[in-house]
Short mmCIF file of C-alpha atoms in Angstrom, two decimals:
data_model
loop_
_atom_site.label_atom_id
_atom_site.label_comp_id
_atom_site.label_asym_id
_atom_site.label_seq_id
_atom_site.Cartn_x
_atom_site.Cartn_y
_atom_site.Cartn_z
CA UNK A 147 -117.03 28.10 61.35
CA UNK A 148 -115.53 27.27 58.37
CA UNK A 149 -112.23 28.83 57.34
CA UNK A 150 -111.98 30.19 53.04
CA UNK A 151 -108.17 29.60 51.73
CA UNK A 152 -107.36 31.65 48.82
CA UNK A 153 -106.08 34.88 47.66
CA UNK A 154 -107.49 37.99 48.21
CA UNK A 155 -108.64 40.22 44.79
CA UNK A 156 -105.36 42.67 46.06
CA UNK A 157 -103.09 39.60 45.74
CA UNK A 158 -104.02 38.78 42.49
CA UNK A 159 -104.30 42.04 41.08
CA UNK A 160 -100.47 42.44 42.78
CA UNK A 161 -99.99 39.61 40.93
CA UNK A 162 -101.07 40.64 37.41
CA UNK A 163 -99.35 43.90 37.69
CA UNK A 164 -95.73 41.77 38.10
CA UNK A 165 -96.69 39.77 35.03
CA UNK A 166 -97.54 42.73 33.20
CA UNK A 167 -94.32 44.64 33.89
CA UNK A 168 -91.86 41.65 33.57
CA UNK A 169 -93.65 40.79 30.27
CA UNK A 170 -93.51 44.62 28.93
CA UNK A 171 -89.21 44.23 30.05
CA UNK A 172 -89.13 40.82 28.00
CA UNK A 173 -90.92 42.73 25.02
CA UNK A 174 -88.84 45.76 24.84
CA UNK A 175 -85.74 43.52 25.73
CA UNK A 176 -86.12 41.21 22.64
CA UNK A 177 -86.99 44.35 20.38
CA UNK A 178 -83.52 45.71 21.64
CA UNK A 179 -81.99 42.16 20.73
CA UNK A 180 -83.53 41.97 17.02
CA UNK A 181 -82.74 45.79 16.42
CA UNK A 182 -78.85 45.05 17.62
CA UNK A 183 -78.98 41.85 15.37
CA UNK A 184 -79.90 43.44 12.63
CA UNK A 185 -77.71 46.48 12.70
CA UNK A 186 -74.84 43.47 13.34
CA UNK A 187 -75.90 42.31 10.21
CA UNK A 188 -76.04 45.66 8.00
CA UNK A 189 -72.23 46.63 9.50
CA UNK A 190 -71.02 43.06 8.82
CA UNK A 191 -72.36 43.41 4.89
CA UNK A 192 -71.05 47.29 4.76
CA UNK A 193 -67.71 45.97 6.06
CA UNK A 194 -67.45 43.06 3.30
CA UNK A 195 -68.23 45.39 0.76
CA UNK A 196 -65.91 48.26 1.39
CA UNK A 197 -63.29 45.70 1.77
CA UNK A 198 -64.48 44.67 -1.83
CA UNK A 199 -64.36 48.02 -3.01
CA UNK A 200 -61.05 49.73 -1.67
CA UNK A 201 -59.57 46.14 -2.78
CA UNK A 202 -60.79 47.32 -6.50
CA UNK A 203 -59.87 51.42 -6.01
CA UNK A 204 -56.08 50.56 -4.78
CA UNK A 205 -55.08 47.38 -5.41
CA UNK A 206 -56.50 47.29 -8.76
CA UNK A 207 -56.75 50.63 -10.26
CA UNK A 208 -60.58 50.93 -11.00
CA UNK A 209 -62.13 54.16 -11.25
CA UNK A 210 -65.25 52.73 -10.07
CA UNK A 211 -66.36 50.37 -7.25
CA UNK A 212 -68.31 46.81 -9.51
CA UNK A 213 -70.12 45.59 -6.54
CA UNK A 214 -72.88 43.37 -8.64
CA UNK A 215 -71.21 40.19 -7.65
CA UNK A 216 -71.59 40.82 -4.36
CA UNK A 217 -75.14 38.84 -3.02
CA UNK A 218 -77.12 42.28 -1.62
CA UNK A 219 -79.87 41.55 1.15
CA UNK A 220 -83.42 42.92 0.25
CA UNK A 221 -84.17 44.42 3.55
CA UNK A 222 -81.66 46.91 3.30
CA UNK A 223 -80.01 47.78 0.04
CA UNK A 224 -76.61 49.13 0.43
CA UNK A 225 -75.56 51.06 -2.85
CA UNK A 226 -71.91 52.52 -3.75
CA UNK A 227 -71.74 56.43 -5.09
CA UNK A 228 -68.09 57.35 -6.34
CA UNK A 229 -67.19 61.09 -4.41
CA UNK A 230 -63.97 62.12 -6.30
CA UNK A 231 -60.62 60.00 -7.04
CA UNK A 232 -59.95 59.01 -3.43
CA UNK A 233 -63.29 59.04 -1.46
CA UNK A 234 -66.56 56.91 -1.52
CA UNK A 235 -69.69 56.71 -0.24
CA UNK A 236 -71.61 53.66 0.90
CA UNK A 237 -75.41 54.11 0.95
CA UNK A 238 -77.54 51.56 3.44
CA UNK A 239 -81.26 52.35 2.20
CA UNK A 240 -84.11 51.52 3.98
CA UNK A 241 -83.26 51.30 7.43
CA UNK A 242 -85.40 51.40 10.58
CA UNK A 243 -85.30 54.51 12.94
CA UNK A 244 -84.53 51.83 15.76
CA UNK A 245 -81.91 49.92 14.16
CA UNK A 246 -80.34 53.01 12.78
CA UNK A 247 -79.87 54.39 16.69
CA UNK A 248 -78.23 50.81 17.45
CA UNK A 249 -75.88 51.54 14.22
CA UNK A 250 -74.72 55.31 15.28
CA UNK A 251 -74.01 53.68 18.49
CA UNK A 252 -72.01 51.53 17.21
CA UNK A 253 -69.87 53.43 15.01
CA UNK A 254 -67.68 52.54 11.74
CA UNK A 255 -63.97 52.20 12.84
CA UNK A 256 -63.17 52.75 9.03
CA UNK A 257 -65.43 55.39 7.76
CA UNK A 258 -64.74 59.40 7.77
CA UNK A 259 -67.73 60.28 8.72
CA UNK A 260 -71.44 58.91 9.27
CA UNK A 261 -74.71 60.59 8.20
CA UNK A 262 -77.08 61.91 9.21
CA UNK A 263 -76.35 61.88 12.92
CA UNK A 264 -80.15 61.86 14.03
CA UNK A 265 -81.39 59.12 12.24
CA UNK A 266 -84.05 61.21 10.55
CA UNK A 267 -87.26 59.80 8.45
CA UNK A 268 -85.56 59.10 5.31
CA UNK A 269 -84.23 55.83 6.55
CA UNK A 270 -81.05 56.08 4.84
CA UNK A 271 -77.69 56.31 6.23
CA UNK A 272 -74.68 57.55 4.69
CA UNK A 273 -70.60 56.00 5.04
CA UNK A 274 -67.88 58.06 3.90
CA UNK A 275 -64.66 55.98 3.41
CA UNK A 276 -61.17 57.32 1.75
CA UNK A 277 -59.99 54.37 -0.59
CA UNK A 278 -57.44 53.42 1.68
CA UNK A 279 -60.00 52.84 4.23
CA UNK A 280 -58.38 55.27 6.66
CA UNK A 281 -60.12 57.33 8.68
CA UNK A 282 -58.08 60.01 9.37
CA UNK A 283 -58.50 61.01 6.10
CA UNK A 284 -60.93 64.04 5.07
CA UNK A 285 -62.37 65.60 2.05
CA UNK A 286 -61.11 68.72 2.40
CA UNK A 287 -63.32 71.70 0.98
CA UNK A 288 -60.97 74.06 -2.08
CA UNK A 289 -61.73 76.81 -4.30
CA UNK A 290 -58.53 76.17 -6.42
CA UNK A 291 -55.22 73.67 -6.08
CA UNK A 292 -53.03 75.82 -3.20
CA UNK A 293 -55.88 75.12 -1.01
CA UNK A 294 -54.92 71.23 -1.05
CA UNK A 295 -52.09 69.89 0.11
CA UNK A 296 -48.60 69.42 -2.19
CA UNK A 297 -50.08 66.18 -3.60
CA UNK A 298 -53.95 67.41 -3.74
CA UNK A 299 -55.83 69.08 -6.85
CA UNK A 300 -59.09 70.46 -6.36
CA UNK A 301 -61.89 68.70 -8.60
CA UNK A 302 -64.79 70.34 -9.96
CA UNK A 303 -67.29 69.22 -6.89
CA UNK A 304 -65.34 71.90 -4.83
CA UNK A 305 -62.95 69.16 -2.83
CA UNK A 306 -59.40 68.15 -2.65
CA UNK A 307 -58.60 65.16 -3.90
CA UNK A 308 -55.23 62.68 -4.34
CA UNK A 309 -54.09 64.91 -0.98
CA UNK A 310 -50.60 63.30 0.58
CA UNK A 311 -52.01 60.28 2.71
CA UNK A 312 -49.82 60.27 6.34
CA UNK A 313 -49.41 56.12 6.29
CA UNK A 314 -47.83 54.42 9.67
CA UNK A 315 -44.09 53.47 9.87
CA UNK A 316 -43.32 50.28 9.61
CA UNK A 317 -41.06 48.33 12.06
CA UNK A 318 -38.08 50.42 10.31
CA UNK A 319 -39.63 53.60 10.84
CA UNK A 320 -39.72 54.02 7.00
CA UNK A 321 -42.88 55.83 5.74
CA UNK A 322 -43.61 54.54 2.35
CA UNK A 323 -42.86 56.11 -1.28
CA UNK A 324 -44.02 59.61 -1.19
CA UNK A 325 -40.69 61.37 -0.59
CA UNK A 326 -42.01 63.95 1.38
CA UNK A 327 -43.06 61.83 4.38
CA UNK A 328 -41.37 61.50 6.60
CA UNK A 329 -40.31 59.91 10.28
CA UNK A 330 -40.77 62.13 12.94
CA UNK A 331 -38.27 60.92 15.74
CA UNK A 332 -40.09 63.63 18.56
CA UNK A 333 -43.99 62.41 17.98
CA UNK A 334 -43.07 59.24 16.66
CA UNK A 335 -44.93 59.24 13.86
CA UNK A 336 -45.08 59.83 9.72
CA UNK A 337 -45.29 63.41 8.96
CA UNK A 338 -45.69 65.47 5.63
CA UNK A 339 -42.54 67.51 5.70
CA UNK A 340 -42.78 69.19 2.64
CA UNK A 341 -43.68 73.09 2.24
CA UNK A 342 -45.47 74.16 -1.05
CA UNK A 343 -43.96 77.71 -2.45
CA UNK A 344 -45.19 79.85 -5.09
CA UNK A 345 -42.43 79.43 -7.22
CA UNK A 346 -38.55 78.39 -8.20
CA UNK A 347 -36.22 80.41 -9.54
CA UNK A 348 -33.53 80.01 -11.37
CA UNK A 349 -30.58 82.01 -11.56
CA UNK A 350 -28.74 80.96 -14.41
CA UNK A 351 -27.03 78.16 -13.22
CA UNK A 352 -29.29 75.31 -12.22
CA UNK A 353 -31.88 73.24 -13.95
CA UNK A 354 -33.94 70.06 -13.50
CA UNK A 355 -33.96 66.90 -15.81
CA UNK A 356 -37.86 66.11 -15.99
CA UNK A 357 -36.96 62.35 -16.58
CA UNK A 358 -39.08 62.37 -20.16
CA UNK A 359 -38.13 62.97 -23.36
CA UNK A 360 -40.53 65.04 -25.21
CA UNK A 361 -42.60 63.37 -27.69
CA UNK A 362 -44.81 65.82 -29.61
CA UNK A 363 -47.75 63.21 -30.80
CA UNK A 364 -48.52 61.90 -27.82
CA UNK A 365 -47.83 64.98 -25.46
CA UNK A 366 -49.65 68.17 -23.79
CA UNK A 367 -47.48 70.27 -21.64
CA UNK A 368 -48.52 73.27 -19.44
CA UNK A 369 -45.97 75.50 -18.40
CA UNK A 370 -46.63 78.27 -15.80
CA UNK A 371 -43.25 80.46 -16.00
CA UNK A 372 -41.58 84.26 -16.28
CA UNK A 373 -38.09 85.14 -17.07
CA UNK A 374 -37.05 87.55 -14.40
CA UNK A 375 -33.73 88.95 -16.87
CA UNK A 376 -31.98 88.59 -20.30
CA UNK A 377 -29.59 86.06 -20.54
CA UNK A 378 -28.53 84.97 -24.50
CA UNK A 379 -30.28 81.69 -25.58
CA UNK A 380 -32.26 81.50 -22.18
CA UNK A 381 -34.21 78.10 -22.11
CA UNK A 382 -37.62 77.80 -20.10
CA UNK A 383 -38.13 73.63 -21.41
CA UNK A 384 -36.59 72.04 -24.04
CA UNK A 385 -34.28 69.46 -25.61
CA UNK A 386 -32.16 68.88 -28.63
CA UNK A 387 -32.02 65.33 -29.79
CA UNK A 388 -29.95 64.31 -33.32
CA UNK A 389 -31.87 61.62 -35.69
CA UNK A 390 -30.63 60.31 -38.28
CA UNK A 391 -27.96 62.94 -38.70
CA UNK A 392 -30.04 65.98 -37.95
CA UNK A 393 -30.45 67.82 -35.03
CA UNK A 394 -33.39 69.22 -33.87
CA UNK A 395 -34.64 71.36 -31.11
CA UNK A 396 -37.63 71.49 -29.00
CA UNK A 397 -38.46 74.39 -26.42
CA UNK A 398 -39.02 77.31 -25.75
CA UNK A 399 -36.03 80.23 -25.78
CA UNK A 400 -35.03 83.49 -25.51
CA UNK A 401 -33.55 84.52 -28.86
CA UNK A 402 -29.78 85.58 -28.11
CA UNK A 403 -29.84 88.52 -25.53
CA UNK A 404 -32.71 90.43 -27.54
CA UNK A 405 -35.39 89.98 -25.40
CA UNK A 406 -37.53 88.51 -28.00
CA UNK A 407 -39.08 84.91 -28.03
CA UNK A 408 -37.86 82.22 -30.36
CA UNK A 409 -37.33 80.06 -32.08
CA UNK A 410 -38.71 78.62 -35.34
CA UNK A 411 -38.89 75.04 -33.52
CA UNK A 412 -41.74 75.84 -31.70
CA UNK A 413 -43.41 77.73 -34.58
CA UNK A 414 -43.17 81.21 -32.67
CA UNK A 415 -41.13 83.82 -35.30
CA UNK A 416 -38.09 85.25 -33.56
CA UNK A 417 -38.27 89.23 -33.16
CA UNK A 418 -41.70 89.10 -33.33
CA UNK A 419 -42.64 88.42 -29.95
CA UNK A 420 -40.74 90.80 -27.14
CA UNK A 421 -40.66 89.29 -23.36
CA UNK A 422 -42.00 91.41 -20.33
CA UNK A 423 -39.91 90.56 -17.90
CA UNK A 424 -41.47 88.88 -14.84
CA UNK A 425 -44.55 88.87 -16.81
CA UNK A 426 -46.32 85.25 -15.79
CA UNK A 427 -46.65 83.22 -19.14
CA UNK A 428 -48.86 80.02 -19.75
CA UNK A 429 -46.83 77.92 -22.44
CA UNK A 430 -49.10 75.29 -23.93
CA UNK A 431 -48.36 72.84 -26.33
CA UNK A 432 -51.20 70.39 -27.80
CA UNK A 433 -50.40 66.80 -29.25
CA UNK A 434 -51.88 66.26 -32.35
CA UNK A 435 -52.87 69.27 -33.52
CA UNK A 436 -49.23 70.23 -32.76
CA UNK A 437 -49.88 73.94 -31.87
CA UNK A 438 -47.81 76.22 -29.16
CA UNK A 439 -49.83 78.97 -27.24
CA UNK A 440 -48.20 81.21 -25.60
CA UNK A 441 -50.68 83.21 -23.84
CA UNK A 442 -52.40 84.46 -26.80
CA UNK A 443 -49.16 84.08 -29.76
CA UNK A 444 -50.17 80.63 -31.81
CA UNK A 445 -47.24 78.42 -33.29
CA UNK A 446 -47.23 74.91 -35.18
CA UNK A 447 -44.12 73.46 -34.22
CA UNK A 448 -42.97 70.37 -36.77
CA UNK A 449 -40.54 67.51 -35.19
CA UNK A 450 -40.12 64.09 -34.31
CA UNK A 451 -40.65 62.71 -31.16
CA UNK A 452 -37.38 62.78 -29.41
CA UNK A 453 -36.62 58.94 -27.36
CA UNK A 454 -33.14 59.53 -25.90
CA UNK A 455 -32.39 62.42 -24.17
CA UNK A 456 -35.24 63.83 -21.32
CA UNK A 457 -36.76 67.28 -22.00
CA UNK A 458 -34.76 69.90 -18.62
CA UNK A 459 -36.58 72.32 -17.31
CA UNK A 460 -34.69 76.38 -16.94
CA UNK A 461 -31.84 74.62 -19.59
CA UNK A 462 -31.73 72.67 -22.92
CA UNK A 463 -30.80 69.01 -22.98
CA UNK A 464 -28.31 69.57 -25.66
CA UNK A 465 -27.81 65.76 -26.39
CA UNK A 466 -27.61 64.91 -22.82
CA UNK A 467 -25.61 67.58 -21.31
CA UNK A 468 -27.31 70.97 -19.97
CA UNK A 469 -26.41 74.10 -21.65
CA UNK A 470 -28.52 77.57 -22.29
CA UNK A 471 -29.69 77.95 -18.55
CA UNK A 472 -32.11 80.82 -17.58
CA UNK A 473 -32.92 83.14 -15.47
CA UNK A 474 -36.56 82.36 -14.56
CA UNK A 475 -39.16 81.43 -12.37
CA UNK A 476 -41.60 78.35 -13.01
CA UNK A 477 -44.77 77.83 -10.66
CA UNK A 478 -46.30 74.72 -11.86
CA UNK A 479 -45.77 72.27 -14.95
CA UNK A 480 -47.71 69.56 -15.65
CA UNK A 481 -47.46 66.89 -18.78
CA UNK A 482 -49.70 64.47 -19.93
CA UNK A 483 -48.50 61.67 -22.87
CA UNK A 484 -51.53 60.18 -24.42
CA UNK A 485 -54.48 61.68 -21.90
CA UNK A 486 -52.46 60.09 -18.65
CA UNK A 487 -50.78 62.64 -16.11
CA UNK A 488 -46.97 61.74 -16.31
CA UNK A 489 -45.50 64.59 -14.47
CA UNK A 490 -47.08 67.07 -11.81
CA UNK A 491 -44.41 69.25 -10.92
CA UNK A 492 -45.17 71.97 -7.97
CA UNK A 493 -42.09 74.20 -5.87
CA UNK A 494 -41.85 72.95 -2.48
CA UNK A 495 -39.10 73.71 0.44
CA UNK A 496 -37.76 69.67 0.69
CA UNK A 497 -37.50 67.94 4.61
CA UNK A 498 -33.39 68.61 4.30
CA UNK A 499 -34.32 72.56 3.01
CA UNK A 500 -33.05 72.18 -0.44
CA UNK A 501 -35.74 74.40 -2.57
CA UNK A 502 -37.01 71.62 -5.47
CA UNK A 503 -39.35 70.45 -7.16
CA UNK A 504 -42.20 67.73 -6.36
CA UNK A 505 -43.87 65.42 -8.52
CA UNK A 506 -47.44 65.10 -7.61
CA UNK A 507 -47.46 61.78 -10.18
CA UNK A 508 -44.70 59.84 -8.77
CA UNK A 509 -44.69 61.42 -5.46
CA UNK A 510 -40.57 61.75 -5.57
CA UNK A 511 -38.60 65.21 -5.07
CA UNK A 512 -37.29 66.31 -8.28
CA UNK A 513 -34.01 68.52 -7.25
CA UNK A 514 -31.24 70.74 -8.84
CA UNK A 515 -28.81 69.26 -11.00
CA UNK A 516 -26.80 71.97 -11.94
CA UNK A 517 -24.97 74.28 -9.21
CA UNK A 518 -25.79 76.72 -6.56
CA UNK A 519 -29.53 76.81 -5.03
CA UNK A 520 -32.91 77.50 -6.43
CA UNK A 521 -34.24 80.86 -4.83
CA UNK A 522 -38.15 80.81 -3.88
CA UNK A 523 -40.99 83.77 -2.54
CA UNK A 524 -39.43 82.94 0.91
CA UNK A 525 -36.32 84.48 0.06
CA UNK A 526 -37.84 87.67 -0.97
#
């Protein structure tokens, strides 16, 4: 009898089921390669172009990102949305459910924050980067500038911005320009050591050179202050500057010991005006225009613009030596010369303790350079 050689329909059907699984793995393991590839490919572009763009912020001073030199893919547009001055966001449009998964796996060393997190149906993801492309650093939610940090404002999207970025020391241990950050020999690290305080008050003795002169074309000042007691020719801010054998004054005073605002320099009549004492005032002076509010009292002051001597604050410059000092408290000023922020001043508790001032602008302390010590709400 003769014997069949073969396979039986088992075997082959064993056989088939194999192929059918191995070929399913190969499938699913080169849709896993192409999706990886091409979220390589999106990260790769993002990270060129936020390169690109902090390069423009920081290095260059651009209020906007200009990415249209940069050759975009058409699979997935990535577009560039300004947030406020310090943070940006990096749109990737168009971007498959599977590929996004690969990408949220993946992470952004450099961005803030990624969304959304669940790779949704709108096939758009969402890169936060600060300008500096660190990514410690976090919009931080404000209804008004004491909920930022000393260096932060809060802009009108409800979010601080500018806040005091905490950089790594160098070899030296040195932590860059901003004055109040400093080495921290116990965590090793750059801290912000400076703690913002209501206000600084004067007693009669100190006084601050603002390192401007005031010049009353190109200038807008905003002075938050109160005088806490009579003293005779008290000076909030001001200067007095001779040209061309005259000598003029600018600032604001208290009018001998009368308790009255004055005088005619800034357009406000003397004896007119009396002075609650520790009363909060908002002293505003408009380029220009050249009018003085004082709250609600209107002046039109009339003087040069002063180029030698820098405008003190709680004393008069009297041609470059202090002299009326007051007795007063000043929570914020802040002076712009032709529509740019020059000086930012807010009262902060300095890293050595000295009670001073800090210059949001320049990011440098701005201390006492008359005697004795400014007093602040912590002393109360």
């Amino acid at each position: 009898m003769k014997t069949e050689n073969g396979r039986s329909m088992v075997e082959m059907l064993g056989v088939l089921s194999i192929m059918g699984v191995l070929s399913t793995v190969s499938v699913w393991g080169y849709s896993q390669a192409i999706n990886n590839h091409k979220a390589n490919l999106i990260l790769n572009e993002l990270n060129q172009q936020i390169h690109l763009c902090s390069a423009q912020l920081v290095m260059q001073n651009k209020d906007v990102c200009d990415l249209t030199d940069f050759k975009n893919n058409n699979l997935w547009p990535i577009s560039v949305k300004k947030i406020d001055d310090d943070f940006f966001k990096m749109i990737v449009s168009q971007v498959p459910q599977k590929v996004c998964r690969q990408i949220l796996n993946k992470g952004m060393a450099l961005a803030s924050s990624i969304s959304p997190n669940d790779c949704d149906e709108t096939n758009q993801i969402e890169f936060l980067f600060h300008k500096t492309l660190n990514p410690q650093m976090q919009p931080k939610k404000c209804a008004s500038d004491t909920d930022c940090d000393i260096c932060g404002t809060c802009s009108t999207n409800g979010y601080c911005q500018n806040e005091c970025l905490i950089p790594l020391p160098d070899e030296q241990n040195n932590c860059g320009e901003n004055e109040c950050i400093v080495y921290n020999e116990e965590s090793q690290s750059c801290q912000n050591a400076c703690e913002q305080v209501a206000y600084l008050q004067a007693t009669g003795t100190q006084y601050i050179d603002t390192g401007y002169p005031y010049q009353l074309s190109r200038d807008i000042v905003d002075l938050i202050f109160s005088y806490t007691e009579s003293k005779e020719y008290q000076t909030i801010f001001g200067q007095n500057e001779t040209i061309d054998g005259t000598t003029y004054f600018f600032g604001l005073r208290e009018l001998q010991t009368t308790g009255t605002f004055g005088p005619l320099s800034l357009g406000i009549q003397s004896n007119k005006y009396p002075i609650e004492w520790g009363k909060k005032y908002h002293l505003h002076i408009e380029k220009g225009s050249k009018k003085t509010y004082l709250d609600d009292i209107t002046g039109w002051p009339d003087i040069p613009d002063f180029s030698r001597n820098n405008a003190y604050l709680y004393a008069t410059n009297n041609n470059g030596g202090p002299a009326y000092h007051s007795k007063a408290k000043v929570y914020s000023l802040k002076w712009n010369r032709n529509n740019t922020l020059i000086r930012d001043f807010v009262p902060v508790i300095a890293p050595d303790g000295e009670a001073c001032m800090f210059d949001k602008v320049s990011k440098k302390l701005f201390k006492n350079s008359g005697t004795g010590s400014f007093k602040t709400n912590l002393d109360e």
